Amino acid sequence: MQAAVFVALGEPSRLRIVDLLRAGPLSVGDIAEALGIRQPQVSKHLRVLGDSGIVSSQAVARRRIYQLEAAPFESIGQWVASFERLWDERLDSLGEFLTSIAHEEK
């Protein structure tokens, strides 16, 4: 997983663009209209998202259509899942501690 993905997603407007694209591919104009920001700003954000591999684009007539790429999100999911064992162990320890306290109070 690349840090560039987190950097790109760390900007609120880019995160909003990603949320919009979850519903399906959109043009720059559609994204600008939905977010209420100017097209040049959207294009800059899409460039960052594209450079990090989060979105890809396709030319359709005179428009560029952007869509999400699955790979960066799969990497994030795998990275987050790698912490599952750690949290399971900590929650198990907490459960054991709470059980021991309950037994001491009886």
PDB file of N, CA, C and O in Angstrom, residues 36-86:
ATOM      1  N   GLY A  36     -20.410  21.661  -6.264  1.00  0.00           N
ATOM      2  CA  GLY A  36     -20.522  23.122  -6.220  1.00  0.00           C
ATOM      3  C   GLY A  36     -19.164  23.817  -6.239  1.00  0.00           C
ATOM      4  O   GLY A  36     -19.013  24.872  -5.637  1.00  0.00           O
ATOM      5  N   ILE A  37     -18.193  23.205  -6.916  1.00  0.00           N
ATOM      6  CA  ILE A  37     -16.884  23.841  -7.066  1.00  0.00           C
ATOM      7  C   ILE A  37     -16.547  23.925  -8.553  1.00  0.00           C
ATOM      8  O   ILE A  37     -17.142  23.228  -9.376  1.00  0.00           O
ATOM      9  N   ARG A  38     -15.620  24.810  -8.882  1.00  0.00           N
ATOM     10  CA  ARG A  38     -15.296  25.056 -10.283  1.00  0.00           C
ATOM     11  C   ARG A  38     -14.551  23.875 -10.904  1.00  0.00           C
ATOM     12  O   ARG A  38     -13.837  23.150 -10.213  1.00  0.00           O
ATOM     13  N   GLN A  39     -14.730  23.732 -12.220  1.00  0.00           N
ATOM     14  CA  GLN A  39     -14.130  22.620 -12.940  1.00  0.00           C
ATOM     15  C   GLN A  39     -12.609  22.576 -12.826  1.00  0.00           C
ATOM     16  O   GLN A  39     -12.053  21.487 -12.635  1.00  0.00           O
ATOM     17  N   PRO A  40     -11.893  23.708 -12.901  1.00  0.00           N
ATOM     18  CA  PRO A  40     -10.433  23.618 -12.748  1.00  0.00           C
ATOM     19  C   PRO A  40     -10.002  23.030 -11.399  1.00  0.00           C
ATOM     20  O   PRO A  40      -9.025  22.279 -11.332  1.00  0.00           O
ATOM     21  N   GLN A  41     -10.738  23.351 -10.349  1.00  0.00           N
ATOM     22  CA  GLN A  41     -10.423  22.783  -9.033  1.00  0.00           C
ATOM     23  C   GLN A  41     -10.653  21.274  -9.033  1.00  0.00           C
ATOM     24  O   GLN A  41      -9.842  20.513  -8.502  1.00  0.00           O
ATOM     25  N   VAL A  42     -11.771  20.848  -9.620  1.00  0.00           N
ATOM     26  CA  VAL A  42     -12.076  19.421  -9.699  1.00  0.00           C
ATOM     27  C   VAL A  42     -10.999  18.708 -10.498  1.00  0.00           C
ATOM     28  O   VAL A  42     -10.525  17.630 -10.114  1.00  0.00           O
ATOM     29  N   SER A  43     -10.571  19.312 -11.602  1.00  0.00           N
ATOM     30  CA  SER A  43      -9.534  18.698 -12.439  1.00  0.00           C
ATOM     31  C   SER A  43      -8.231  18.511 -11.666  1.00  0.00           C
ATOM     32  O   SER A  43      -7.563  17.478 -11.805  1.00  0.00           O
ATOM     33  N   LYS A  44      -7.869  19.488 -10.850  1.00  0.00           N
ATOM     34  CA  LYS A  44      -6.652  19.367 -10.040  1.00  0.00           C
ATOM     35  C   LYS A  44      -6.779  18.222  -9.046  1.00  0.00           C
ATOM     36  O   LYS A  44      -5.852  17.432  -8.862  1.00  0.00           O
ATOM     37  N   HIS A  45      -7.933  18.124  -8.400  1.00  0.00           N
ATOM     38  CA  HIS A  45      -8.154  17.038  -7.446  1.00  0.00           C
ATOM     39  C   HIS A  45      -8.136  15.680  -8.159  1.00  0.00           C
ATOM     40  O   HIS A  45      -7.567  14.714  -7.648  1.00  0.00           O
ATOM     41  N   LEU A  46      -8.740  15.615  -9.338  1.00  0.00           N
ATOM     42  CA  LEU A  46      -8.758  14.363 -10.087  1.00  0.00           C
ATOM     43  C   LEU A  46      -7.352  13.976 -10.543  1.00  0.00           C
ATOM     44  O   LEU A  46      -7.028  12.789 -10.601  1.00  0.00           O
ATOM     45  N   ARG A  47      -6.503  14.945 -10.820  1.00  0.00           N
ATOM     46  CA  ARG A  47      -5.130  14.649 -11.200  1.00  0.00           C
ATOM     47  C   ARG A  47      -4.403  13.968 -10.034  1.00  0.00           C
ATOM     48  O   ARG A  47      -3.701  12.977 -10.215  1.00  0.00           O
ATOM     49  N   VAL A  48      -4.590  14.498  -8.818  1.00  0.00           N
ATOM     50  CA  VAL A  48      -3.967  13.894  -7.634  1.00  0.00           C
ATOM     51  C   VAL A  48      -4.510  12.479  -7.419  1.00  0.00           C
ATOM     52  O   VAL A  48      -3.750  11.545  -7.159  1.00  0.00           O
ATOM     53  N   LEU A  49      -5.821  12.322  -7.536  1.00  0.00           N
ATOM     54  CA  LEU A  49      -6.432  11.003  -7.365  1.00  0.00           C
ATOM     55  C   LEU A  49      -5.941  10.032  -8.441  1.00  0.00           C
ATOM     56  O   LEU A  49      -5.705   8.857  -8.165  1.00  0.00           O
ATOM     57  N   GLY A  50      -5.766  10.528  -9.649  1.00  0.00           N
ATOM     58  CA  GLY A  50      -5.259   9.690 -10.733  1.00  0.00           C
ATOM     59  C   GLY A  50      -3.808   9.304 -10.525  1.00  0.00           C
ATOM     60  O   GLY A  50      -3.421   8.155 -10.741  1.00  0.00           O
ATOM     61  N   ASP A  51      -2.985  10.270 -10.083  1.00  0.00           N
ATOM     62  CA  ASP A  51      -1.566   9.993  -9.846  1.00  0.00           C
ATOM     63  C   ASP A  51      -1.359   8.952  -8.752  1.00  0.00           C
ATOM     64  O   ASP A  51      -0.379   8.214  -8.770  1.00  0.00           O
ATOM     65  N   SER A  52      -2.288   8.890  -7.807  1.00  0.00           N
ATOM     66  CA  SER A  52      -2.172   7.912  -6.720  1.00  0.00           C
ATOM     67  C   SER A  52      -2.838   6.584  -7.073  1.00  0.00           C
ATOM     68  O   SER A  52      -2.816   5.651  -6.275  1.00  0.00           O
ATOM     69  N   GLY A  53      -3.447   6.492  -8.254  1.00  0.00           N
ATOM     70  CA  GLY A  53      -4.067   5.245  -8.701  1.00  0.00           C
ATOM     71  C   GLY A  53      -5.479   5.022  -8.222  1.00  0.00           C
ATOM     72  O   GLY A  53      -6.049   3.957  -8.438  1.00  0.00           O
ATOM     73  N   ILE A  54      -6.066   6.027  -7.590  1.00  0.00           N
ATOM     74  CA  ILE A  54      -7.413   5.878  -7.042  1.00  0.00           C
ATOM     75  C   ILE A  54      -8.478   5.952  -8.132  1.00  0.00           C
ATOM     76  O   ILE A  54      -9.486   5.266  -8.070  1.00  0.00           O
ATOM     77  N   VAL A  55      -8.260   6.812  -9.128  1.00  0.00           N
ATOM     78  CA  VAL A  55      -9.203   6.933 -10.238  1.00  0.00           C
ATOM     79  C   VAL A  55      -8.470   6.740 -11.555  1.00  0.00           C
ATOM     80  O   VAL A  55      -7.256   6.933 -11.654  1.00  0.00           O
ATOM     81  N   SER A  56      -9.245   6.373 -12.547  1.00  0.00           N
ATOM     82  CA  SER A  56      -8.749   6.333 -13.917  1.00  0.00           C
ATOM     83  C   SER A  56      -9.753   7.089 -14.770  1.00  0.00           C
ATOM     84  O   SER A  56     -10.889   7.334 -14.339  1.00  0.00           O
ATOM     85  N   SER A  57      -9.324   7.473 -15.957  1.00  0.00           N
ATOM     86  CA  SER A  57     -10.231   8.217 -16.827  1.00  0.00           C
ATOM     87  C   SER A  57     -10.226   7.629 -18.217  1.00  0.00           C
ATOM     88  O   SER A  57      -9.291   6.924 -18.616  1.00  0.00           O
ATOM     89  N   GLN A  58     -11.288   7.938 -18.900  1.00  0.00           N
ATOM     90  CA  GLN A  58     -11.454   7.473 -20.266  1.00  0.00           C
ATOM     91  C   GLN A  58     -12.054   8.622 -21.066  1.00  0.00           C
ATOM     92  O   GLN A  58     -12.995   9.284 -20.601  1.00  0.00           O
ATOM     93  N   ALA A  59     -11.523   8.856 -22.253  1.00  0.00           N
ATOM     94  CA  ALA A  59     -12.064   9.900 -23.121  1.00  0.00           C
ATOM     95  C   ALA A  59     -13.288   9.353 -23.838  1.00  0.00           C
ATOM     96  O   ALA A  59     -13.242   8.292 -24.455  1.00  0.00           O
ATOM     97  N   VAL A  60     -14.384  10.082 -23.714  1.00  0.00           N
ATOM     98  CA  VAL A  60     -15.620   9.751 -24.416  1.00  0.00           C
ATOM     99  C   VAL A  60     -16.060  11.023 -25.126  1.00  0.00           C
ATOM    100  O   VAL A  60     -16.478  11.983 -24.471  1.00  0.00           O
ATOM    101  N   ALA A  61     -15.902  11.007 -26.438  1.00  0.00           N
ATOM    102  CA  ALA A  61     -16.134  12.204 -27.246  1.00  0.00           C
ATOM    103  C   ALA A  61     -15.209  13.309 -26.736  1.00  0.00           C
ATOM    104  O   ALA A  61     -14.005  13.122 -26.674  1.00  0.00           O
ATOM    105  N   ARG A  62     -15.766  14.435 -26.300  1.00  0.00           N
ATOM    106  CA  ARG A  62     -14.940  15.543 -25.812  1.00  0.00           C
ATOM    107  C   ARG A  62     -14.890  15.605 -24.286  1.00  0.00           C
ATOM    108  O   ARG A  62     -14.435  16.593 -23.729  1.00  0.00           O
ATOM    109  N   ARG A  63     -15.377  14.578 -23.651  1.00  0.00           N
ATOM    110  CA  ARG A  63     -15.412  14.566 -22.186  1.00  0.00           C
ATOM    111  C   ARG A  63     -14.500  13.488 -21.645  1.00  0.00           C
ATOM    112  O   ARG A  63     -14.240  12.489 -22.289  1.00  0.00           O
ATOM    113  N   ARG A  64     -14.015  13.708 -20.429  1.00  0.00           N
ATOM    114  CA  ARG A  64     -13.254  12.681 -19.709  1.00  0.00           C
ATOM    115  C   ARG A  64     -14.172  12.133 -18.628  1.00  0.00           C
ATOM    116  O   ARG A  64     -14.747  12.892 -17.847  1.00  0.00           O
ATOM    117  N   ILE A  65     -14.283  10.829 -18.604  1.00  0.00           N
ATOM    118  CA  ILE A  65     -15.127  10.156 -17.623  1.00  0.00           C
ATOM    119  C   ILE A  65     -14.210   9.480 -16.616  1.00  0.00           C
ATOM    120  O   ILE A  65     -13.300   8.732 -16.982  1.00  0.00           O
ATOM    121  N   TYR A  66     -14.453   9.731 -15.338  1.00  0.00           N
ATOM    122  CA  TYR A  66     -13.608   9.205 -14.253  1.00  0.00           C
ATOM    123  C   TYR A  66     -14.341   8.104 -13.509  1.00  0.00           C
ATOM    124  O   TYR A  66     -15.554   8.175 -13.304  1.00  0.00           O
ATOM    125  N   GLN A  67     -13.559   7.112 -13.109  1.00  0.00           N
ATOM    126  CA  GLN A  67     -14.116   6.015 -12.317  1.00  0.00           C
ATOM    127  C   GLN A  67     -13.089   5.582 -11.273  1.00  0.00           C
ATOM    128  O   GLN A  67     -11.897   5.814 -11.432  1.00  0.00           O
ATOM    129  N   LEU A  68     -13.586   4.964 -10.215  1.00  0.00           N
ATOM    130  CA  LEU A  68     -12.706   4.462  -9.158  1.00  0.00           C
ATOM    131  C   LEU A  68     -11.992   3.196  -9.606  1.00  0.00           C
ATOM    132  O   LEU A  68     -12.542   2.400 -10.365  1.00  0.00           O
ATOM    133  N   GLU A  69     -10.792   3.023  -9.109  1.00  0.00           N
ATOM    134  CA  GLU A  69     -10.031   1.791  -9.305  1.00  0.00           C
ATOM    135  C   GLU A  69     -10.086   1.001  -7.998  1.00  0.00           C
ATOM    136  O   GLU A  69      -9.961   1.567  -6.919  1.00  0.00           O
ATOM    137  N   ALA A  70     -10.257  -0.288  -8.111  1.00  0.00           N
ATOM    138  CA  ALA A  70     -10.437  -1.130  -6.920  1.00  0.00           C
ATOM    139  C   ALA A  70      -9.138  -1.367  -6.150  1.00  0.00           C
ATOM    140  O   ALA A  70      -9.159  -1.467  -4.918  1.00  0.00           O
ATOM    141  N   ALA A  71      -8.025  -1.465  -6.837  1.00  0.00           N
ATOM    142  CA  ALA A  71      -6.768  -1.898  -6.209  1.00  0.00           C
ATOM    143  C   ALA A  71      -6.374  -1.094  -4.968  1.00  0.00           C
ATOM    144  O   ALA A  71      -6.023  -1.689  -3.946  1.00  0.00           O
ATOM    145  N   PRO A  72      -6.412   0.246  -5.004  1.00  0.00           N
ATOM    146  CA  PRO A  72      -6.008   0.977  -3.793  1.00  0.00           C
ATOM    147  C   PRO A  72      -6.906   0.679  -2.590  1.00  0.00           C
ATOM    148  O   PRO A  72      -6.429   0.602  -1.463  1.00  0.00           O
ATOM    149  N   PHE A  73      -8.183   0.485  -2.847  1.00  0.00           N
ATOM    150  CA  PHE A  73      -9.111   0.224  -1.751  1.00  0.00           C
ATOM    151  C   PHE A  73      -8.947  -1.200  -1.226  1.00  0.00           C
ATOM    152  O   PHE A  73      -9.125  -1.453  -0.037  1.00  0.00           O
ATOM    153  N   GLU A  74      -8.590  -2.122  -2.111  1.00  0.00           N
ATOM    154  CA  GLU A  74      -8.288  -3.487  -1.667  1.00  0.00           C
ATOM    155  C   GLU A  74      -7.049  -3.479  -0.778  1.00  0.00           C
ATOM    156  O   GLU A  74      -7.011  -4.172   0.243  1.00  0.00           O
ATOM    157  N   SER A  75      -6.049  -2.681  -1.149  1.00  0.00           N
ATOM    158  CA  SER A  75      -4.835  -2.570  -0.325  1.00  0.00           C
ATOM    159  C   SER A  75      -5.153  -1.990   1.041  1.00  0.00           C
ATOM    160  O   SER A  75      -4.638  -2.463   2.061  1.00  0.00           O
ATOM    161  N   ILE A  76      -5.996  -0.968   1.080  1.00  0.00           N
ATOM    162  CA  ILE A  76      -6.392  -0.378   2.364  1.00  0.00           C
ATOM    163  C   ILE A  76      -7.127  -1.422   3.204  1.00  0.00           C
ATOM    164  O   ILE A  76      -6.867  -1.560   4.403  1.00  0.00           O
ATOM    165  N   GLY A  77      -8.023  -2.173   2.579  1.00  0.00           N
ATOM    166  CA  GLY A  77      -8.759  -3.211   3.294  1.00  0.00           C
ATOM    167  C   GLY A  77      -7.840  -4.270   3.874  1.00  0.00           C
ATOM    168  O   GLY A  77      -8.016  -4.695   5.020  1.00  0.00           O
ATOM    169  N   GLN A  78      -6.836  -4.680   3.101  1.00  0.00           N
ATOM    170  CA  GLN A  78      -5.883  -5.667   3.593  1.00  0.00           C
ATOM    171  C   GLN A  78      -5.059  -5.110   4.743  1.00  0.00           C
ATOM    172  O   GLN A  78      -4.780  -5.805   5.719  1.00  0.00           O
ATOM    173  N   TRP A  79      -4.664  -3.857   4.627  1.00  0.00           N
ATOM    174  CA  TRP A  79      -3.871  -3.226   5.676  1.00  0.00           C
ATOM    175  C   TRP A  79      -4.673  -3.131   6.969  1.00  0.00           C
ATOM    176  O   TRP A  79      -4.177  -3.467   8.047  1.00  0.00           O
ATOM    177  N   VAL A  80      -5.921  -2.698   6.871  1.00  0.00           N
ATOM    178  CA  VAL A  80      -6.778  -2.598   8.052  1.00  0.00           C
ATOM    179  C   VAL A  80      -7.012  -3.990   8.648  1.00  0.00           C
ATOM    180  O   VAL A  80      -6.958  -4.172   9.862  1.00  0.00           O
ATOM    181  N   ALA A  81      -7.235  -4.979   7.795  1.00  0.00           N
ATOM    182  CA  ALA A  81      -7.467  -6.348   8.274  1.00  0.00           C
ATOM    183  C   ALA A  81      -6.251  -6.897   9.010  1.00  0.00           C
ATOM    184  O   ALA A  81      -6.406  -7.731   9.913  1.00  0.00           O
ATOM    185  N   SER A  82      -5.063  -6.408   8.660  1.00  0.00           N
ATOM    186  CA  SER A  82      -3.862  -6.896   9.336  1.00  0.00           C
ATOM    187  C   SER A  82      -3.835  -6.524  10.819  1.00  0.00           C
ATOM    188  O   SER A  82      -3.103  -7.118  11.600  1.00  0.00           O
ATOM    189  N   PHE A  83      -4.654  -5.571  11.210  1.00  0.00           N
ATOM    190  CA  PHE A  83      -4.740  -5.170  12.617  1.00  0.00           C
ATOM    191  C   PHE A  83      -5.788  -5.973  13.379  1.00  0.00           C
ATOM    192  O   PHE A  83      -5.888  -5.858  14.599  1.00  0.00           O
ATOM    193  N   GLU A  84      -6.558  -6.780  12.666  1.00  0.00           N
ATOM    194  CA  GLU A  84      -7.652  -7.526  13.295  1.00  0.00           C
ATOM    195  C   GLU A  84      -7.149  -8.431  14.416  1.00  0.00           C
ATOM    196  O   GLU A  84      -7.734  -8.476  15.494  1.00  0.00           O
ATOM    197  N   ARG A  85      -6.060  -9.165  14.181  1.00  0.00           N
ATOM    198  CA  ARG A  85      -5.530 -10.064  15.210  1.00  0.00           C
ATOM    199  C   ARG A  85      -5.126  -9.284  16.459  1.00  0.00           C
ATOM    200  O   ARG A  85      -5.404  -9.692  17.580  1.00  0.00           O
ATOM    201  N   LEU A  86      -4.488  -8.135  16.239  1.00  0.00           N
ATOM    202  CA  LEU A  86      -4.080  -7.295  17.362  1.00  0.00           C
ATOM    203  C   LEU A  86      -5.286  -6.891  18.200  1.00  0.00           C
ATOM    204  O   LEU A  86      -5.270  -7.009  19.423  1.00  0.00           O
TER     205      LEU A  86
END
